[in-house]
Coordinates of C-alpha atoms and ligand atoms in Angstrom, one line a residue:
X3 CA -12.6 25.9 30.4
X4 CA -11.6 29.5 29.7
X5 CA -13.1 31.5 26.9
X6 CA -10.8 33.5 24.6
X7 CA -11.8 37.1 24.2
X8 CA -14.5 36.9 21.6
X9 CA -17.7 38.7 20.9
X10 CA -20.8 37.1 19.5
X11 CA -21.0 36.7 15.7
X12 CA -22.5 39.9 14.3
X13 CA -21.7 42.1 17.3
X14 CA -18.0 42.2 16.4
X15 CA -18.8 42.9 12.7
X16 CA -21.2 45.6 13.7
X17 CA -18.5 47.2 15.8
X18 CA -16.2 47.1 12.8
X19 CA -18.8 48.7 10.6
X20 CA -19.3 51.6 13.0
X21 CA -15.7 52.5 13.0
X22 CA -15.5 55.9 11.3
X23 CA -11.9 55.2 10.2
X24 CA -12.7 52.1 8.3
X25 CA -11.8 52.8 4.6
X26 CA -14.9 52.8 2.3
X27 CA -13.8 49.8 0.2
X28 CA -13.3 47.6 3.3
X29 CA -16.6 48.9 4.7
X30 CA -18.3 47.8 1.5
X31 CA -16.9 44.3 1.8
X32 CA -18.0 44.1 5.5
X33 CA -21.5 45.1 4.5
X34 CA -21.5 42.4 1.8
X35 CA -20.5 39.8 4.4
X36 CA -23.2 41.0 6.7
X37 CA -25.8 40.6 3.9
X38 CA -24.4 37.2 2.9
X39 CA -23.3 38.5 -0.5
X40 CA -20.4 37.1 -2.5
X41 CA -17.2 39.2 -2.8
X42 CA -15.4 39.7 -6.1
X43 CA -11.9 38.7 -7.3
X44 CA -10.7 42.3 -6.8
X45 CA -12.2 42.5 -3.3
X46 CA -10.4 39.2 -2.4
X47 CA -7.1 40.8 -3.4
X48 CA -8.0 43.9 -1.5
X49 CA -8.7 41.9 1.6
X50 CA -5.2 40.4 1.4
X51 CA -3.6 43.7 0.7
X52 CA -5.4 46.0 3.2
X53 CA -7.3 43.9 5.6
X54 CA -5.9 44.0 9.1
X55 CA -6.0 40.9 11.3
X56 CA -8.9 42.1 13.6
X57 CA -11.0 43.2 10.7
X58 CA -10.5 40.0 8.8
X59 CA -11.1 38.0 11.9
X60 CA -14.4 39.7 12.6
X61 CA -15.7 39.0 9.1
X62 CA -14.5 35.4 9.0
X63 CA -15.7 34.6 12.5
X64 CA -19.1 36.0 11.7
X65 CA -19.4 33.6 8.8
X66 CA -17.9 30.7 10.8
X67 CA -20.4 31.2 13.7
X68 CA -23.3 31.7 11.4
X69 CA -22.6 28.4 9.7
X70 CA -21.4 26.3 12.6
X71 CA -21.7 28.2 15.9
X72 CA -19.0 27.0 18.2
X73 CA -18.9 23.6 16.6
X74 CA -15.3 22.5 15.8
X75 CA -14.9 19.3 13.9
X76 CA -12.2 16.6 14.0
X77 CA -12.0 13.0 13.0
X78 CA -10.2 9.9 14.0
X79 CA -8.0 8.8 11.1
X80 CA -4.7 7.3 10.3
X81 CA -2.3 7.8 7.4
X82 CA -0.6 5.4 5.1
X83 CA 2.1 6.8 2.8
X84 CA 2.8 4.0 0.3
X85 CA 6.2 5.6 -0.6
X86 CA 8.4 8.6 0.1
X87 CA 9.9 8.4 -3.4
X88 CA 8.4 10.3 -6.3
X89 CA 9.0 10.6 -10.1
X90 CA 8.1 14.2 -9.9
X91 CA 10.3 17.1 -8.8
X92 CA 8.1 19.6 -6.9
X93 CA 10.5 22.2 -5.5
X94 CA 8.7 22.4 -2.1
X95 CA 8.6 18.7 -1.5
X96 CA 11.0 16.5 0.4
X97 CA 9.8 13.5 -1.6
X98 CA 11.0 14.9 -4.9
X99 CA 13.3 12.7 -6.9
X100 CA 16.0 15.3 -6.8
X101 CA 16.0 15.5 -3.0
X102 CA 15.6 11.8 -2.2
X103 CA 18.0 9.0 -3.0
X104 CA 16.3 5.7 -3.5
X105 CA 18.4 4.2 -0.7
X106 CA 16.6 6.5 1.8
X107 CA 13.2 5.6 0.6
X108 CA 10.5 3.1 1.5
X109 CA 8.1 1.4 -1.0
X110 CA 5.4 -0.5 0.9
X111 CA 3.9 -3.6 -0.7
X112 CA 0.2 -4.3 -0.8
X113 CA 0.5 -6.7 2.2
X114 CA 2.5 -4.2 4.2
X115 CA -0.2 -1.6 3.7
X116 CA -3.0 -4.1 4.6
X117 CA -1.1 -5.0 7.8
X118 CA -1.1 -1.2 8.7
X119 CA -4.8 -1.2 8.2
X120 CA -5.2 -4.3 10.4
X121 CA -3.1 -2.7 13.1
X122 CA -6.2 -0.5 13.7
X123 CA -8.6 -3.4 14.1
X124 CA -10.8 -2.7 17.1
X125 CA -9.7 0.9 17.3
X126 CA -12.5 3.5 16.7
X127 CA -11.0 5.1 13.7
X128 CA -13.3 6.1 10.9
X129 CA -10.9 6.9 8.0
X130 CA -7.7 5.9 6.4
X131 CA -6.0 8.7 4.5
X132 CA -3.6 7.3 1.8
X133 CA -1.2 9.6 0.0
X134 CA 2.5 9.7 -0.8
X135 CA 4.8 9.9 -3.7
X136 CA 4.2 8.7 -7.3
X137 CA 6.0 5.6 -8.6
X138 CA 5.2 3.4 -11.6
X139 CA 4.5 0.2 -9.7
X140 CA 1.5 1.9 -7.9
X141 CA -0.9 1.7 -10.9
X142 CA -4.6 1.2 -11.5
X143 CA -4.6 -2.5 -10.8
X144 CA -2.5 -2.0 -7.7
X145 CA -4.7 0.7 -6.2
X146 CA -8.0 -1.0 -7.3
X147 CA -6.9 -4.2 -5.5
X148 CA -5.7 -2.3 -2.4
X149 CA -9.0 -0.4 -2.0
X150 CA -11.0 -3.6 -2.6
X151 CA -9.0 -5.5 0.0
X152 CA -9.3 -2.7 2.6
X153 CA -13.0 -2.5 1.9
X154 CA -13.4 -6.3 2.2
X155 CA -11.4 -6.3 5.5
X156 CA -13.2 -3.4 7.1
X157 CA -16.2 -2.2 5.1
X158 CA -17.1 0.8 7.3
X159 CA -13.6 2.3 7.2
X160 CA -13.8 5.3 4.8
X161 CA -10.9 5.3 2.3
X162 CA -9.8 8.8 1.5
X163 CA -7.0 8.3 -1.0
X164 CA -4.7 9.7 -3.6
X165 CA -4.9 13.0 -5.4
X166 CA -5.4 14.0 -9.1
X167 CA -1.6 13.9 -9.3
X168 CA -1.6 10.1 -8.9
X169 CA -4.9 9.7 -10.7
X170 CA -3.7 11.6 -13.8
X171 CA -0.5 9.6 -13.8
X172 CA -2.1 6.1 -13.4
X173 CA -5.0 6.7 -15.8
X174 CA -2.6 8.0 -18.5
X175 CA -0.5 4.9 -18.1
X176 CA -3.6 2.7 -18.2
X177 CA -4.8 4.6 -21.3
X178 CA -8.2 5.3 -19.7
X179 CA -10.0 8.6 -19.4
X180 CA -10.8 10.3 -16.1
X181 CA -14.5 9.3 -16.1
X182 CA -13.7 5.6 -16.6
X183 CA -10.8 5.7 -14.1
X184 CA -12.8 7.5 -11.3
X185 CA -15.6 5.0 -11.8
X186 CA -13.2 2.1 -11.4
X187 CA -11.8 3.7 -8.2
X188 CA -15.4 4.3 -6.9
X189 CA -16.3 0.6 -7.6
X190 CA -13.1 -0.6 -5.9
X191 CA -14.1 1.2 -2.6
X192 CA -12.7 4.7 -2.8
X193 CA -14.7 6.9 -0.5
X194 CA -13.4 10.4 -1.2
X195 CA -10.4 12.3 -2.6
X196 CA -8.2 14.4 -0.3
X197 CA -7.3 17.9 -1.2
X198 CA -3.6 17.5 -2.1
X199 CA -1.8 18.2 -5.4
X200 CA -3.6 21.6 -5.9
X201 CA -0.6 23.7 -4.8
X202 CA -1.1 27.0 -6.7
X203 CA -3.2 26.7 -9.8
X204 CA -1.9 29.6 -11.8
X205 CA 0.6 28.4 -14.4
X206 CA 3.0 31.2 -13.7
X207 CA 3.7 29.7 -10.2
X208 CA 2.8 26.1 -10.9
X209 CA 5.4 25.9 -13.7
X210 CA 8.1 27.0 -11.2
X211 CA 7.2 24.8 -8.2
X212 CA 5.4 21.8 -9.5
X213 CA 6.3 21.4 -13.1
X214 CA 5.3 18.2 -15.0
X215 CA 2.7 17.0 -12.7
X216 CA -1.0 17.4 -13.5
X217 CA -2.1 20.9 -14.5
X218 CA -4.7 23.0 -12.7
X219 CA -7.3 22.1 -15.5
X220 CA -6.5 18.4 -15.0
X221 CA -6.7 18.6 -11.2
X222 CA -10.1 20.3 -11.5
X223 CA -11.4 17.9 -14.2
X224 CA -10.6 14.9 -12.1
X225 CA -12.5 16.3 -9.1
X226 CA -15.4 17.2 -11.4
X227 CA -15.6 13.6 -12.7
X228 CA -15.5 12.4 -9.1
X229 CA -18.3 14.8 -8.1
X230 CA -20.4 13.6 -11.0
X231 CA -20.5 10.2 -9.2
X232 CA -22.1 11.9 -6.3
X233 CA -18.9 11.6 -4.3
X234 CA -17.1 14.3 -2.2
X235 CA -13.6 15.7 -2.1
X236 CA -11.4 18.3 -0.5
X237 CA -9.2 21.1 -1.9
X238 CA -6.0 22.6 -0.6
X239 CA -3.8 25.6 -1.4
X240 CA -0.1 25.6 -0.7
X241 CA 0.6 29.2 0.2
X242 CA 3.3 31.4 1.5
X243 CA 6.2 30.8 -0.9
X244 CA 6.7 32.6 -4.2
X245 CA 3.1 33.4 -5.1
X246 CA 1.5 36.8 -4.8
X247 CA -1.8 37.5 -3.2
X248 CA -3.7 37.6 -6.5
X249 CA -2.4 34.0 -7.3
X250 CA -4.1 32.9 -4.1
X251 CA -7.4 34.6 -5.1
X252 CA -7.1 33.1 -8.6
X253 CA -6.7 29.7 -7.0
X254 CA -9.8 30.1 -4.8
X255 CA -11.7 31.6 -7.7
X256 CA -11.2 28.4 -9.7
X257 CA -12.4 26.3 -6.8
X258 CA -15.4 28.5 -6.2
X259 CA -16.4 28.2 -9.8
X260 CA -16.2 24.4 -9.8
X261 CA -18.0 24.3 -6.5
X262 CA -20.8 26.4 -8.0
X263 CA -21.1 23.7 -10.8
X264 CA -20.9 20.5 -8.7
X265 CA -21.2 21.3 -5.0
X266 CA -18.9 18.3 -4.4
X267 CA -16.2 20.0 -2.3
X268 CA -16.5 19.6 1.5
X269 CA -13.5 21.4 2.9
X270 CA -10.9 23.9 1.9
X271 CA -7.5 23.4 3.6
X272 CA -4.8 26.1 3.3
X273 CA -1.4 24.5 3.7
X274 CA 1.4 26.7 5.0
X275 CA 4.6 26.2 3.0
X276 CA 7.3 24.7 5.3
X277 CA 10.9 25.0 4.0
X278 CA 13.0 22.3 5.5
X279 CA 14.5 19.4 3.4
X280 CA 13.4 20.8 0.0
X281 CA 14.7 22.9 -2.8
X282 CA 13.0 26.0 -1.6
X283 CA 14.7 26.3 1.8
X284 CA 15.9 29.8 0.9
X285 CA 12.3 31.0 0.8
X286 CA 11.2 32.5 4.2
X287 CA 8.0 31.1 5.8
X288 CA 5.0 33.2 6.6
X289 CA 4.3 34.6 10.0
X290 CA 1.4 33.3 12.2
X291 CA -0.4 36.6 11.6
X292 CA -0.2 36.0 7.9
X293 CA -1.5 32.4 8.4
X294 CA -4.5 33.7 10.3
X295 CA -5.2 36.4 7.8
X296 CA -5.1 33.7 5.1
X297 CA -7.6 31.5 6.9
X298 CA -9.9 34.5 7.2
X299 CA -9.7 35.5 3.6
X300 CA -10.4 31.9 2.5
X301 CA -13.5 31.8 4.8
X302 CA -14.8 35.0 3.3
X303 CA -14.0 34.2 -0.3
X304 CA -15.2 30.6 -0.5
X305 CA -18.8 31.3 0.3
X306 CA -19.9 28.0 -1.2
X307 CA -17.6 25.8 0.9
X308 CA -19.0 24.4 4.1
X309 CA -15.8 23.9 6.0
X310 CA -12.3 25.5 6.4
X311 CA -9.8 23.2 7.9
X312 CA -6.5 24.0 9.7
X313 CA -4.0 21.1 9.6
X314 CA -2.8 21.4 13.1
X315 CA 0.2 19.2 12.8
X316 CA 1.6 21.7 10.3
X317 CA 1.0 24.9 12.1
X318 CA 1.3 24.1 15.9
X319 CA -1.5 23.5 18.3
X320 CA -1.6 27.1 19.5
X321 CA -2.1 28.5 16.0
X322 CA -4.7 25.8 15.4
X323 CA -6.6 27.1 18.5
X324 CA -6.3 30.7 17.3
X325 CA -7.4 29.8 13.8
X326 CA -10.8 28.9 15.2
X327 CA -11.5 32.6 15.5
X328 CA -10.4 33.2 11.9
X329 CA -12.9 31.1 10.0
X330 CA -11.6 27.7 10.7
X331 CA -14.2 25.1 12.0
X332 CA -12.2 21.9 11.5
X333 CA -8.8 20.9 12.8
X334 CA -8.3 17.5 11.1
X335 CA -7.8 14.3 13.0
X336 CA -6.1 12.5 15.8
X337 CA -3.1 11.5 13.8
X338 CA -0.6 9.0 14.9
X339 CA 3.0 9.1 14.0
X340 CA 2.7 7.9 10.4
X341 CA 2.6 11.3 8.6
X342 CA 6.2 11.8 7.5
X343 CA 5.8 14.4 4.7
X344 CA 5.2 17.2 7.0
X345 CA 7.7 16.5 9.8
X346 CA 10.3 16.2 7.0
X347 CA 9.3 19.6 5.7
X348 CA 9.7 21.2 9.1
X349 CA 6.3 21.0 10.6
X350 CA 5.8 22.3 14.2
X351 CA 5.0 18.8 15.2
X352 CA 7.8 16.3 14.6
X353 CA 5.7 13.5 16.1
X354 CA 2.2 14.6 15.3
X355 CA 0.2 12.4 17.6
X356 CA -2.7 13.7 19.6
X357 CA -5.1 11.6 21.5
X358 CA -8.8 12.3 21.3
X359 CA -8.7 13.6 24.9
X360 CA -6.0 16.1 24.0
X361 CA -7.7 17.2 20.9
X362 CA -11.0 17.7 22.7
X363 CA -9.3 19.7 25.5
X364 CA -7.5 21.8 22.9
X365 CA -10.8 22.8 21.4
X366 CA -12.6 23.3 24.8
X367 CA -9.8 25.5 26.1
X368 CA -10.7 28.1 23.6
X369 CA -14.4 28.0 24.3
X370 CA -15.5 25.9 21.3
X371 CA -17.5 22.7 21.0
X372 CA -15.6 19.6 20.0
X373 CA -17.5 17.4 17.5
X374 CA -16.0 14.2 16.3
X375 CA -17.2 13.7 12.7
X376 CA -16.7 11.0 10.1
X377 CA -15.2 11.9 6.7
X378 CA -18.6 13.1 5.3
X379 CA -19.3 15.3 8.4
X380 CA -21.8 13.0 10.0
X381 CA -21.6 13.6 13.8
X382 CA -19.9 10.6 15.5
X383 CA -19.8 12.1 19.0
X384 CA -20.5 15.5 20.5
X385 CA -17.9 16.0 23.2
X386 CA -19.3 19.3 24.5
X387 CA -20.4 17.9 27.8
X388 CA -18.3 14.8 27.8
X389 CA -15.9 14.4 30.7
X390 CA -12.9 12.1 30.3
X391 CA -11.8 10.1 33.3
X392 CA -8.5 11.5 34.6
X393 CA -6.6 8.3 34.3
X394 CA -7.3 7.9 30.5
X395 CA -4.2 8.2 28.4
X396 CA -4.4 5.8 25.4
X397 CA -3.9 7.1 21.9
X398 CA -7.5 6.3 21.1
X399 CA -9.9 6.6 23.9
X400 CA -12.7 3.9 23.6
X401 CA -16.0 5.5 24.0
X402 CA -19.0 3.9 25.7
X403 CA -21.6 3.1 23.1
X404 CA -23.9 6.1 22.6
X405 CA -27.0 5.8 20.5
Ligands
V47_619 O1 -0.2 18.6 -2.2 C1 4.2 19.0 0.5 C2 1.7 19.6 0.7 C3 0.0 18.2 0.2 C4 5.0 20.6 1.7 O2 -7.8 16.4 2.3 C5 3.6 20.7 1.8 O3 -8.1 16.1 4.4 C6 3.8 22.5 3.1 O4 -3.2 17.5 0.7 N1 5.1 22.5 3.1 C7 -0.6 16.8 0.5 N2 3.0 21.6 2.5 C8 -1.3 16.8 1.8 C9 -2.8 17.2 1.7 C10 -3.7 17.0 2.9 C11 -3.3 17.1 4.2 C12 -4.2 17.0 5.2 C13 -5.5 16.8 5.0 C14 -5.9 16.7 3.7 C15 -7.4 16.4 3.4 C16 -5.1 16.8 2.6 O5 1.1 18.4 1.1 C17 0.7 18.4 -1.1 C18 1.5 19.6 -0.8 O6 0.7 20.8 -1.1 N3 3.1 19.7 1.0 N4 5.3 19.5 0.9 C19 5.8 21.6 2.4 N5 7.1 21.6 2.3
SF4_620 FE1 5.7 14.0 -5.7 FE2 3.6 15.0 -4.5 FE3 6.1 15.6 -3.6 FE4 5.3 16.6 -6.0 S1 4.4 17.1 -3.9 S2 7.3 15.6 -5.6 S3 4.0 14.9 -6.8 S4 5.1 13.6 -3.6

């Protein structure tokens, strides 16, 4: 294992603070971080505009290591995408009705999806993540039955499914309010809501890239109802397209406010805009430096979020490793090859599979501690001192029973 060049939390930040050339406004923010104080909206924008990579990294890593030390979380999950067709027309999405012809699409039936779940029988996965396009046949009765059947088949498998985009659509069709709808999903076996559909909340941008689907207020209201049931969810931000820095801060501000109210969010996941196979292919993608700066600002701004996640399949394994020094403490799961939406959009990983062994090594190689978690961040296995036998190569390594 080799350590990347990294100072202890605090030490690096102290060095930054002692730099006589540090502008007064950035110094004030660094002092706030050191004292565990919340930064303002304007300070968030300032970080994006003026914060250099090393400075932001020092602040974000300080927070990351104070909260989690070297712990780096991942989980073992698999994805089901019910369909790659969608009634909506998000400009960044390769599932949009204007991009995709029906003949190119798939629309899985309930039985097909249950067979996908059964394929993992005996495998030590802890979560199924269900998300895809929006079509009328996938309605409240359909998803209630799907969740109930998955739960009946494998009660301990956590169902993380659908976003407020789907929930808003299906509840409206069923003429039920959000509270009633979320309660029905809860009773059917839904475990948590993934972070998708958030994009950029500000209407100025949302209107242009994700017109017609649920608004920011609706997205937030559905999460709020879900949190009221004592349940947890994630939040994303699709960045690096036509938005400006202050739109990103506005987005995080709205999340921070709801989190103050409910405490129900677990993880914030910045999603880098990828430009292939969509209507925004003319928009350049952000650089890796910008991606790292963005993780760092998110870690600093969202002081009431426990976790910042990098979705490694989307940004490459190397950037995921680097991100661990910029506030990230979670690098998602050991995906198999069922996640199509990102490979179609031009993700680094066209076949984003990574075995547990590979993921553990990736984390250890940059001097961090790999912790397998379940969806709710209970520790499943601490791999810090775990040695894999050389010959092990399967997709999911079966662990000895550890109590
Ligand atoms: O909302 C679609 C994004 C999201 C593109 O909660 C794109 O654990 C980049 O939310 N470039 C859905 N992104 C996926 C999602 C997610 C992913 C991983 C983990 C979790 C979690 C949630 O995918 C959409 C949209 O923002 N997306 N197209 C694109 N071209
Ligand atoms: Fe449909 Fe979601 Fe794609 Fe928008 S981002 S077109 S809602 S699948």
